Structure formats: C-alpha cells, structure tokens
C-alpha cells in the first residue's frame, strides 16, 4: 500500500443534477484536510463556495465534466510510483 503525502493527488466529484463540482483545495495537505476544506466550483472552474482556493489542476477536471456529462468523478495522480 502506498500512502499519498502532501497533495500529490487532485480529486473532484460532480454534484449530481447540477453544474457544480467539488474539488480538492490548493495547498492543503491531505492529512489535514476535512469536509470544510473542499471547494465548490462551477463547470468553468470558478470558485462558488469555499474557504480555500481550488486546485490549480481544476481545468483538466472541468474539461472532462463539460465534454462528458456521464463523468461523475476524476482523480489526477502525480505520484512517483505511477
């Protein structure tokens, strides 16, 4: 099992039946991240609601959601083990 440290992964999930997506926050270590640290963005990647800024990698996630409405979630891995 490989543990992901710091912020080597960016995750997102479409909120069903909306034009909104939940994404991981920029610069928040996952070991410290809680529900209030998740960022809500629209399909253009603009922050709608959050304490933090959204991941800088959100553009690639939004492209997947805009071009493929059936996509419900994305995981972008930046691991040295992949």
PDB file of N, CA and C in Angstrom:
ATOM      1  N   UNK A   1       0.843  -1.173   0.000  1.00  0.00           N
ATOM      2  CA  UNK A   1       0.000   0.000   0.000  1.00  0.00           C
ATOM      3  C   UNK A   1       0.892   1.241   0.000  1.00  0.00           C
ATOM      4  N   UNK A   2       0.560   2.194  -0.844  1.00  0.00           N
ATOM      5  CA  UNK A   2       1.310   3.438  -0.942  1.00  0.00           C
ATOM      6  C   UNK A   2       0.454   4.564  -0.384  1.00  0.00           C
ATOM      7  N   UNK A   3       0.986   5.312   0.551  1.00  0.00           N
ATOM      8  CA  UNK A   3       0.247   6.433   1.124  1.00  0.00           C
ATOM      9  C   UNK A   3       0.561   7.690   0.317  1.00  0.00           C
ATOM     10  N   UNK A   4      -0.471   8.445  -0.019  1.00  0.00           N
ATOM     11  CA  UNK A   4      -0.288   9.699  -0.733  1.00  0.00           C
ATOM     12  C   UNK A   4       0.023  10.783   0.289  1.00  0.00           C
ATOM     13  N   UNK A   5       1.133  11.467   0.096  1.00  0.00           N
ATOM     14  CA  UNK A   5       1.556  12.501   1.032  1.00  0.00           C
ATOM     15  C   UNK A   5       1.293  13.882   0.455  1.00  0.00           C
ATOM     16  N   UNK A   6       1.159  14.829   1.345  1.00  0.00           N
ATOM     17  CA  UNK A   6       1.025  16.246   0.994  1.00  0.00           C
ATOM     18  C   UNK A   6      -0.173  16.446   0.073  1.00  0.00           C
ATOM     19  N   UNK A   7       0.062  16.775  -1.174  1.00  0.00           N
ATOM     20  CA  UNK A   7      -1.049  16.982  -2.105  1.00  0.00           C
ATOM     21  C   UNK A   7      -0.654  16.474  -3.486  1.00  0.00           C
ATOM     22  N   UNK A   8      -0.334  15.196  -3.570  1.00  0.00           N
ATOM     23  CA  UNK A   8       0.099  14.581  -4.819  1.00  0.00           C
ATOM     24  C   UNK A   8      -1.060  14.116  -5.682  1.00  0.00           C
ATOM     25  N   UNK A   9      -2.275  14.303  -5.229  1.00  0.00           N
ATOM     26  CA  UNK A   9      -3.453  13.866  -5.958  1.00  0.00           C
ATOM     27  C   UNK A   9      -4.462  15.006  -5.947  1.00  0.00           C
ATOM     28  N   UNK A  10      -5.147  15.187  -7.068  1.00  0.00           N
ATOM     29  CA  UNK A  10      -6.255  16.132  -7.133  1.00  0.00           C
ATOM     30  C   UNK A  10      -7.503  15.333  -7.447  1.00  0.00           C
ATOM     31  N   UNK A  11      -8.527  15.518  -6.648  1.00  0.00           N
ATOM     32  CA  UNK A  11      -9.768  14.770  -6.816  1.00  0.00           C
ATOM     33  C   UNK A  11     -10.929  15.735  -6.994  1.00  0.00           C
ATOM     34  N   UNK A  12     -11.945  15.258  -7.709  1.00  0.00           N
ATOM     35  CA  UNK A  12     -13.152  16.046  -7.878  1.00  0.00           C
ATOM     36  C   UNK A  12     -14.343  15.116  -8.056  1.00  0.00           C
ATOM     37  N   UNK A  13     -15.523  15.654  -7.782  1.00  0.00           N
ATOM     38  CA  UNK A  13     -16.764  14.890  -7.950  1.00  0.00           C
ATOM     39  C   UNK A  13     -17.873  15.843  -8.357  1.00  0.00           C
ATOM     40  N   UNK A  14     -18.586  15.472  -9.405  1.00  0.00           N
ATOM     41  CA  UNK A  14     -19.717  16.272  -9.861  1.00  0.00           C
ATOM     42  C   UNK A  14     -20.853  16.136  -8.848  1.00  0.00           C
ATOM     43  N   UNK A  15     -21.500  17.249  -8.533  1.00  0.00           N
ATOM     44  CA  UNK A  15     -22.695  17.200  -7.693  1.00  0.00           C
ATOM     45  C   UNK A  15     -23.841  16.833  -8.622  1.00  0.00           C
ATOM     46  N   UNK A  16     -24.465  15.669  -8.412  1.00  0.00           N
ATOM     47  CA  UNK A  16     -25.491  15.182  -9.345  1.00  0.00           C
ATOM     48  C   UNK A  16     -26.583  16.209  -9.624  1.00  0.00           C
ATOM     49  N   UNK A  17     -26.982  16.264 -10.881  1.00  0.00           N
ATOM     50  CA  UNK A  17     -28.072  17.111 -11.369  1.00  0.00           C
ATOM     51  C   UNK A  17     -27.831  18.604 -11.168  1.00  0.00           C
ATOM     52  N   UNK A  18     -26.551  19.007 -11.137  1.00  0.00           N
ATOM     53  CA  UNK A  18     -26.194  20.428 -11.033  1.00  0.00           C
ATOM     54  C   UNK A  18     -25.049  20.721 -11.998  1.00  0.00           C
ATOM     55  N   UNK A  19     -24.675  21.971 -12.074  1.00  0.00           N
ATOM     56  CA  UNK A  19     -23.498  22.379 -12.841  1.00  0.00           C
ATOM     57  C   UNK A  19     -22.346  22.703 -11.906  1.00  0.00           C
ATOM     58  N   UNK A  20     -22.293  22.008 -10.773  1.00  0.00           N
ATOM     59  CA  UNK A  20     -21.255  22.252  -9.768  1.00  0.00           C
ATOM     60  C   UNK A  20     -20.436  21.003  -9.515  1.00  0.00           C
ATOM     61  N   UNK A  21     -19.174  21.252  -9.113  1.00  0.00           N
ATOM     62  CA  UNK A  21     -18.221  20.178  -8.866  1.00  0.00           C
ATOM     63  C   UNK A  21     -17.486  20.472  -7.561  1.00  0.00           C
ATOM     64  N   UNK A  22     -17.247  19.441  -6.774  1.00  0.00           N
ATOM     65  CA  UNK A  22     -16.432  19.550  -5.563  1.00  0.00           C
ATOM     66  C   UNK A  22     -15.006  19.171  -5.919  1.00  0.00           C
ATOM     67  N   UNK A  23     -14.039  20.011  -5.553  1.00  0.00           N
ATOM     68  CA  UNK A  23     -12.635  19.738  -5.861  1.00  0.00           C
ATOM     69  C   UNK A  23     -11.790  19.916  -4.606  1.00  0.00           C
ATOM     70  N   UNK A  24     -10.624  19.295  -4.621  1.00  0.00           N
ATOM     71  CA  UNK A  24      -9.691  19.469  -3.512  1.00  0.00           C
ATOM     72  C   UNK A  24      -9.127  20.882  -3.524  1.00  0.00           C
ATOM     73  N   UNK A  25      -8.740  21.330  -2.358  1.00  0.00           N
ATOM     74  CA  UNK A  25      -8.195  22.675  -2.198  1.00  0.00           C
ATOM     75  C   UNK A  25      -6.728  22.709  -2.591  1.00  0.00           C
ATOM     76  N   UNK A  26      -6.273  23.853  -2.989  1.00  0.00           N
ATOM     77  CA  UNK A  26      -4.868  24.058  -3.330  1.00  0.00           C
ATOM     78  C   UNK A  26      -4.051  24.271  -2.062  1.00  0.00           C
ATOM     79  N   UNK A  27      -2.953  23.527  -1.946  1.00  0.00           N
ATOM     80  CA  UNK A  27      -2.001  23.752  -0.865  1.00  0.00           C
ATOM     81  C   UNK A  27      -2.395  23.248   0.504  1.00  0.00           C
ATOM     82  N   UNK A  28      -3.455  22.462   0.618  1.00  0.00           N
ATOM     83  CA  UNK A  28      -3.865  21.917   1.913  1.00  0.00           C
ATOM     84  C   UNK A  28      -3.418  20.452   1.966  1.00  0.00           C
ATOM     85  N   UNK A  29      -2.502  20.094   2.861  1.00  0.00           N
ATOM     86  CA  UNK A  29      -2.069  18.692   2.964  1.00  0.00           C
ATOM     87  C   UNK A  29      -3.258  17.775   3.277  1.00  0.00           C
ATOM     88  N   UNK A  30      -3.331  16.650   2.596  1.00  0.00           N
ATOM     89  CA  UNK A  30      -4.469  15.750   2.764  1.00  0.00           C
ATOM     90  C   UNK A  30      -4.607  15.232   4.183  1.00  0.00           C
ATOM     91  N   UNK A  31      -3.520  15.120   4.893  1.00  0.00           N
ATOM     92  CA  UNK A  31      -3.579  14.651   6.270  1.00  0.00           C
ATOM     93  C   UNK A  31      -4.348  15.643   7.150  1.00  0.00           C
ATOM     94  N   UNK A  32      -4.393  16.909   6.744  1.00  0.00           N
ATOM     95  CA  UNK A  32      -5.100  17.947   7.495  1.00  0.00           C
ATOM     96  C   UNK A  32      -6.470  18.292   6.911  1.00  0.00           C
ATOM     97  N   UNK A  33      -6.787  17.779   5.725  1.00  0.00           N
ATOM     98  CA  UNK A  33      -7.993  18.175   5.015  1.00  0.00           C
ATOM     99  C   UNK A  33      -9.240  17.554   5.632  1.00  0.00           C
ATOM    100  N   UNK A  34     -10.274  18.388   5.775  1.00  0.00           N
ATOM    101  CA  UNK A  34     -11.565  17.937   6.261  1.00  0.00           C
ATOM    102  C   UNK A  34     -12.663  18.410   5.326  1.00  0.00           C
ATOM    103  N   UNK A  35     -13.909  18.086   5.628  1.00  0.00           N
ATOM    104  CA  UNK A  35     -15.029  18.453   4.753  1.00  0.00           C
ATOM    105  C   UNK A  35     -15.114  19.952   4.446  1.00  0.00           C
ATOM    106  N   UNK A  36     -14.766  20.805   5.395  1.00  0.00           N
ATOM    107  CA  UNK A  36     -14.846  22.253   5.166  1.00  0.00           C
ATOM    108  C   UNK A  36     -13.760  22.769   4.233  1.00  0.00           C
ATOM    109  N   UNK A  37     -12.772  21.933   3.915  1.00  0.00           N
ATOM    110  CA  UNK A  37     -11.683  22.337   3.028  1.00  0.00           C
ATOM    111  C   UNK A  37     -11.972  22.047   1.560  1.00  0.00           C
ATOM    112  N   UNK A  38     -13.054  21.359   1.269  1.00  0.00           N
ATOM    113  CA  UNK A  38     -13.419  21.043  -0.108  1.00  0.00           C
ATOM    114  C   UNK A  38     -13.992  22.302  -0.759  1.00  0.00           C
ATOM    115  N   UNK A  39     -13.669  22.509  -2.026  1.00  0.00           N
ATOM    116  CA  UNK A  39     -14.058  23.717  -2.755  1.00  0.00           C
ATOM    117  C   UNK A  39     -15.154  23.377  -3.771  1.00  0.00           C
ATOM    118  N   UNK A  40     -16.190  24.187  -3.824  1.00  0.00           N
ATOM    119  CA  UNK A  40     -17.231  24.044  -4.839  1.00  0.00           C
ATOM    120  C   UNK A  40     -16.917  25.016  -5.973  1.00  0.00           C
ATOM    121  N   UNK A  41     -16.891  24.483  -7.203  1.00  0.00           N
ATOM    122  CA  UNK A  41     -16.655  25.303  -8.388  1.00  0.00           C
ATOM    123  C   UNK A  41     -17.754  25.039  -9.409  1.00  0.00           C
ATOM    124  N   UNK A  42     -17.908  25.974 -10.362  1.00  0.00           N
ATOM    125  CA  UNK A  42     -18.824  25.736 -11.467  1.00  0.00           C
ATOM    126  C   UNK A  42     -18.076  24.997 -12.580  1.00  0.00           C
ATOM    127  N   UNK A  43     -18.759  24.695 -13.668  1.00  0.00           N
ATOM    128  CA  UNK A  43     -18.132  23.912 -14.742  1.00  0.00           C
ATOM    129  C   UNK A  43     -17.045  24.670 -15.507  1.00  0.00           C
ATOM    130  N   UNK A  44     -16.902  25.956 -15.232  1.00  0.00           N
ATOM    131  CA  UNK A  44     -15.794  26.713 -15.804  1.00  0.00           C
ATOM    132  C   UNK A  44     -14.613  26.768 -14.837  1.00  0.00           C
ATOM    133  N   UNK A  45     -14.780  26.179 -13.646  1.00  0.00           N
ATOM    134  CA  UNK A  45     -13.704  26.127 -12.663  1.00  0.00           C
ATOM    135  C   UNK A  45     -13.660  27.322 -11.730  1.00  0.00           C
ATOM    136  N   UNK A  46     -14.683  28.169 -11.777  1.00  0.00           N
ATOM    137  CA  UNK A  46     -14.732  29.349 -10.917  1.00  0.00           C
ATOM    138  C   UNK A  46     -15.253  28.972  -9.531  1.00  0.00           C
ATOM    139  N   UNK A  47     -14.595  29.457  -8.502  1.00  0.00           N
ATOM    140  CA  UNK A  47     -14.977  29.155  -7.127  1.00  0.00           C
ATOM    141  C   UNK A  47     -16.365  29.715  -6.834  1.00  0.00           C
ATOM    142  N   UNK A  48     -17.226  28.857  -6.286  1.00  0.00           N
ATOM    143  CA  UNK A  48     -18.580  29.238  -5.906  1.00  0.00           C
ATOM    144  C   UNK A  48     -18.678  29.376  -4.395  1.00  0.00           C
ATOM    145  N   UNK A  49     -18.050  28.422  -3.686  1.00  0.00           N
ATOM    146  CA  UNK A  49     -18.120  28.429  -2.222  1.00  0.00           C
ATOM    147  C   UNK A  49     -16.908  27.701  -1.668  1.00  0.00           C
ATOM    148  N   UNK A  50     -16.186  28.367  -0.757  1.00  0.00           N
ATOM    149  CA  UNK A  50     -15.044  27.706  -0.113  1.00  0.00           C
ATOM    150  C   UNK A  50     -14.267  28.678   0.741  1.00  0.00           C
ATOM    151  N   UNK A  51     -13.495  28.090   1.643  1.00  0.00           N
ATOM    152  CA  UNK A  51     -12.533  28.847   2.442  1.00  0.00           C
ATOM    153  C   UNK A  51     -11.249  29.025   1.642  1.00  0.00           C
ATOM    154  N   UNK A  52     -10.834  27.952   0.945  1.00  0.00           N
ATOM    155  CA  UNK A  52      -9.561  27.901   0.229  1.00  0.00           C
ATOM    156  C   UNK A  52      -9.771  28.121  -1.270  1.00  0.00           C
ATOM    157  N   UNK A  53      -8.662  28.218  -1.975  1.00  0.00           N
ATOM    158  CA  UNK A  53      -8.694  28.267  -3.434  1.00  0.00           C
ATOM    159  C   UNK A  53      -8.748  26.830  -3.965  1.00  0.00           C
ATOM    160  N   UNK A  54      -9.373  26.629  -5.121  1.00  0.00           N
ATOM    161  CA  UNK A  54      -9.428  25.279  -5.701  1.00  0.00           C
ATOM    162  C   UNK A  54      -8.075  24.871  -6.276  1.00  0.00           C
ATOM    163  N   UNK A  55      -7.892  23.580  -6.456  1.00  0.00           N
ATOM    164  CA  UNK A  55      -6.670  23.058  -7.050  1.00  0.00           C
ATOM    165  C   UNK A  55      -6.350  23.770  -8.361  1.00  0.00           C
ATOM    166  N   UNK A  56      -5.086  23.989  -8.608  1.00  0.00           N
ATOM    167  CA  UNK A  56      -4.667  24.626  -9.857  1.00  0.00           C
ATOM    168  C   UNK A  56      -4.866  23.694 -11.050  1.00  0.00           C
ATOM    169  N   UNK A  57      -5.116  22.428 -10.787  1.00  0.00           N
ATOM    170  CA  UNK A  57      -5.329  21.434 -11.841  1.00  0.00           C
ATOM    171  C   UNK A  57      -6.803  21.289 -12.224  1.00  0.00           C
ATOM    172  N   UNK A  58      -7.648  22.182 -11.747  1.00  0.00           N
ATOM    173  CA  UNK A  58      -9.086  22.024 -11.966  1.00  0.00           C
ATOM    174  C   UNK A  58      -9.487  22.106 -13.436  1.00  0.00           C
ATOM    175  N   UNK A  59      -8.716  22.803 -14.273  1.00  0.00           N
ATOM    176  CA  UNK A  59      -9.091  22.957 -15.684  1.00  0.00           C
ATOM    177  C   UNK A  59      -9.243  21.612 -16.389  1.00  0.00           C
ATOM    178  N   UNK A  60      -8.341  20.687 -16.116  1.00  0.00           N
ATOM    179  CA  UNK A  60      -8.432  19.374 -16.775  1.00  0.00           C
ATOM    180  C   UNK A  60      -9.649  18.593 -16.272  1.00  0.00           C
ATOM    181  N   UNK A  61      -9.977  18.762 -15.005  1.00  0.00           N
ATOM    182  CA  UNK A  61     -11.169  18.111 -14.461  1.00  0.00           C
ATOM    183  C   UNK A  61     -12.418  18.689 -15.113  1.00  0.00           C
ATOM    184  N   UNK A  62     -12.496  20.020 -15.215  1.00  0.00           N
ATOM    185  CA  UNK A  62     -13.677  20.671 -15.783  1.00  0.00           C
ATOM    186  C   UNK A  62     -13.862  20.303 -17.243  1.00  0.00           C
ATOM    187  N   UNK A  63     -12.761  20.141 -17.965  1.00  0.00           N
ATOM    188  CA  UNK A  63     -12.847  19.726 -19.360  1.00  0.00           C
ATOM    189  C   UNK A  63     -13.526  18.358 -19.459  1.00  0.00           C
ATOM    190  N   UNK A  64     -13.174  17.445 -18.571  1.00  0.00           N
ATOM    191  CA  UNK A  64     -13.795  16.117 -18.571  1.00  0.00           C
ATOM    192  C   UNK A  64     -15.289  16.210 -18.288  1.00  0.00           C
ATOM    193  N   UNK A  65     -15.674  17.031 -17.305  1.00  0.00           N
ATOM    194  CA  UNK A  65     -17.095  17.172 -16.969  1.00  0.00           C
ATOM    195  C   UNK A  65     -17.886  17.852 -18.078  1.00  0.00           C
ATOM    196  N   UNK A  66     -17.317  18.874 -18.701  1.00  0.00           N
ATOM    197  CA  UNK A  66     -18.042  19.597 -19.754  1.00  0.00           C
ATOM    198  C   UNK A  66     -18.206  18.760 -21.014  1.00  0.00           C
ATOM    199  N   UNK A  67     -17.200  17.973 -21.365  1.00  0.00           N
ATOM    200  CA  UNK A  67     -17.260  17.199 -22.604  1.00  0.00           C
ATOM    201  C   UNK A  67     -17.934  15.845 -22.442  1.00  0.00           C
ATOM    202  N   UNK A  68     -18.027  15.363 -21.211  1.00  0.00           N
ATOM    203  CA  UNK A  68     -18.621  14.032 -20.967  1.00  0.00           C
ATOM    204  C   UNK A  68     -19.563  14.103 -19.765  1.00  0.00           C
ATOM    205  N   UNK A  69     -20.825  14.444 -19.995  1.00  0.00           N
ATOM    206  CA  UNK A  69     -21.773  14.604 -18.887  1.00  0.00           C
ATOM    207  C   UNK A  69     -21.929  13.363 -17.997  1.00  0.00           C
ATOM    208  N   UNK A  70     -21.551  12.186 -18.498  1.00  0.00           N
ATOM    209  CA  UNK A  70     -21.674  10.965 -17.705  1.00  0.00           C
ATOM    210  C   UNK A  70     -20.567  10.829 -16.667  1.00  0.00           C
ATOM    211  N   UNK A  71     -19.508  11.638 -16.765  1.00  0.00           N
ATOM    212  CA  UNK A  71     -18.402  11.568 -15.808  1.00  0.00           C
ATOM    213  C   UNK A  71     -18.884  12.097 -14.462  1.00  0.00           C
ATOM    214  N   UNK A  72     -18.696  11.293 -13.419  1.00  0.00           N
ATOM    215  CA  UNK A  72     -19.127  11.671 -12.084  1.00  0.00           C
ATOM    216  C   UNK A  72     -17.986  12.027 -11.150  1.00  0.00           C
ATOM    217  N   UNK A  73     -16.754  11.661 -11.529  1.00  0.00           N
ATOM    218  CA  UNK A  73     -15.616  11.969 -10.677  1.00  0.00           C
ATOM    219  C   UNK A  73     -14.304  11.823 -11.430  1.00  0.00           C
ATOM    220  N   UNK A  74     -13.286  12.534 -10.959  1.00  0.00           N
ATOM    221  CA  UNK A  74     -11.956  12.483 -11.571  1.00  0.00           C
ATOM    222  C   UNK A  74     -10.905  12.404 -10.469  1.00  0.00           C
ATOM    223  N   UNK A  75      -9.845  11.658 -10.748  1.00  0.00           N
ATOM    224  CA  UNK A  75      -8.685  11.606  -9.867  1.00  0.00           C
ATOM    225  C   UNK A  75      -7.462  11.837 -10.742  1.00  0.00           C
ATOM    226  N   UNK A  76      -6.670  12.833 -10.393  1.00  0.00           N
ATOM    227  CA  UNK A  76      -5.457  13.185 -11.123  1.00  0.00           C
ATOM    228  C   UNK A  76      -4.277  12.904 -10.197  1.00  0.00           C
ATOM    229  N   UNK A  77      -3.486  11.890 -10.535  1.00  0.00           N
ATOM    230  CA  UNK A  77      -2.405  11.432  -9.672  1.00  0.00           C
ATOM    231  C   UNK A  77      -1.058  11.960 -10.157  1.00  0.00           C
ATOM    232  N   UNK A  78      -0.250  12.458  -9.238  1.00  0.00           N
ATOM    233  CA  UNK A  78       1.110  12.910  -9.541  1.00  0.00           C
ATOM    234  C   UNK A  78       2.095  12.145  -8.659  1.00  0.00           C
ATOM    235  N   UNK A  79       1.953  10.850  -8.645  1.00  0.00           N
ATOM    236  CA  UNK A  79       2.766  10.012  -7.769  1.00  0.00           C
ATOM    237  C   UNK A  79       4.024   9.545  -8.486  1.00  0.00           C
ATOM    238  N   UNK A  80       5.139   9.471  -7.778  1.00  0.00           N
ATOM    239  CA  UNK A  80       6.353   8.936  -8.398  1.00  0.00           C
ATOM    240  C   UNK A  80       6.256   7.428  -8.646  1.00  0.00           C
ATOM    241  N   UNK A  81       5.222   6.773  -8.117  1.00  0.00           N
ATOM    242  CA  UNK A  81       5.082   5.326  -8.261  1.00  0.00           C
ATOM    243  C   UNK A  81       4.232   4.923  -9.450  1.00  0.00           C
ATOM    244  N   UNK A  82       3.681   5.876 -10.182  1.00  0.00           N
ATOM    245  CA  UNK A  82       2.818   5.552 -11.320  1.00  0.00           C
ATOM    246  C   UNK A  82       3.623   5.552 -12.591  1.00  0.00           C
TER     247      UNK A  82
END
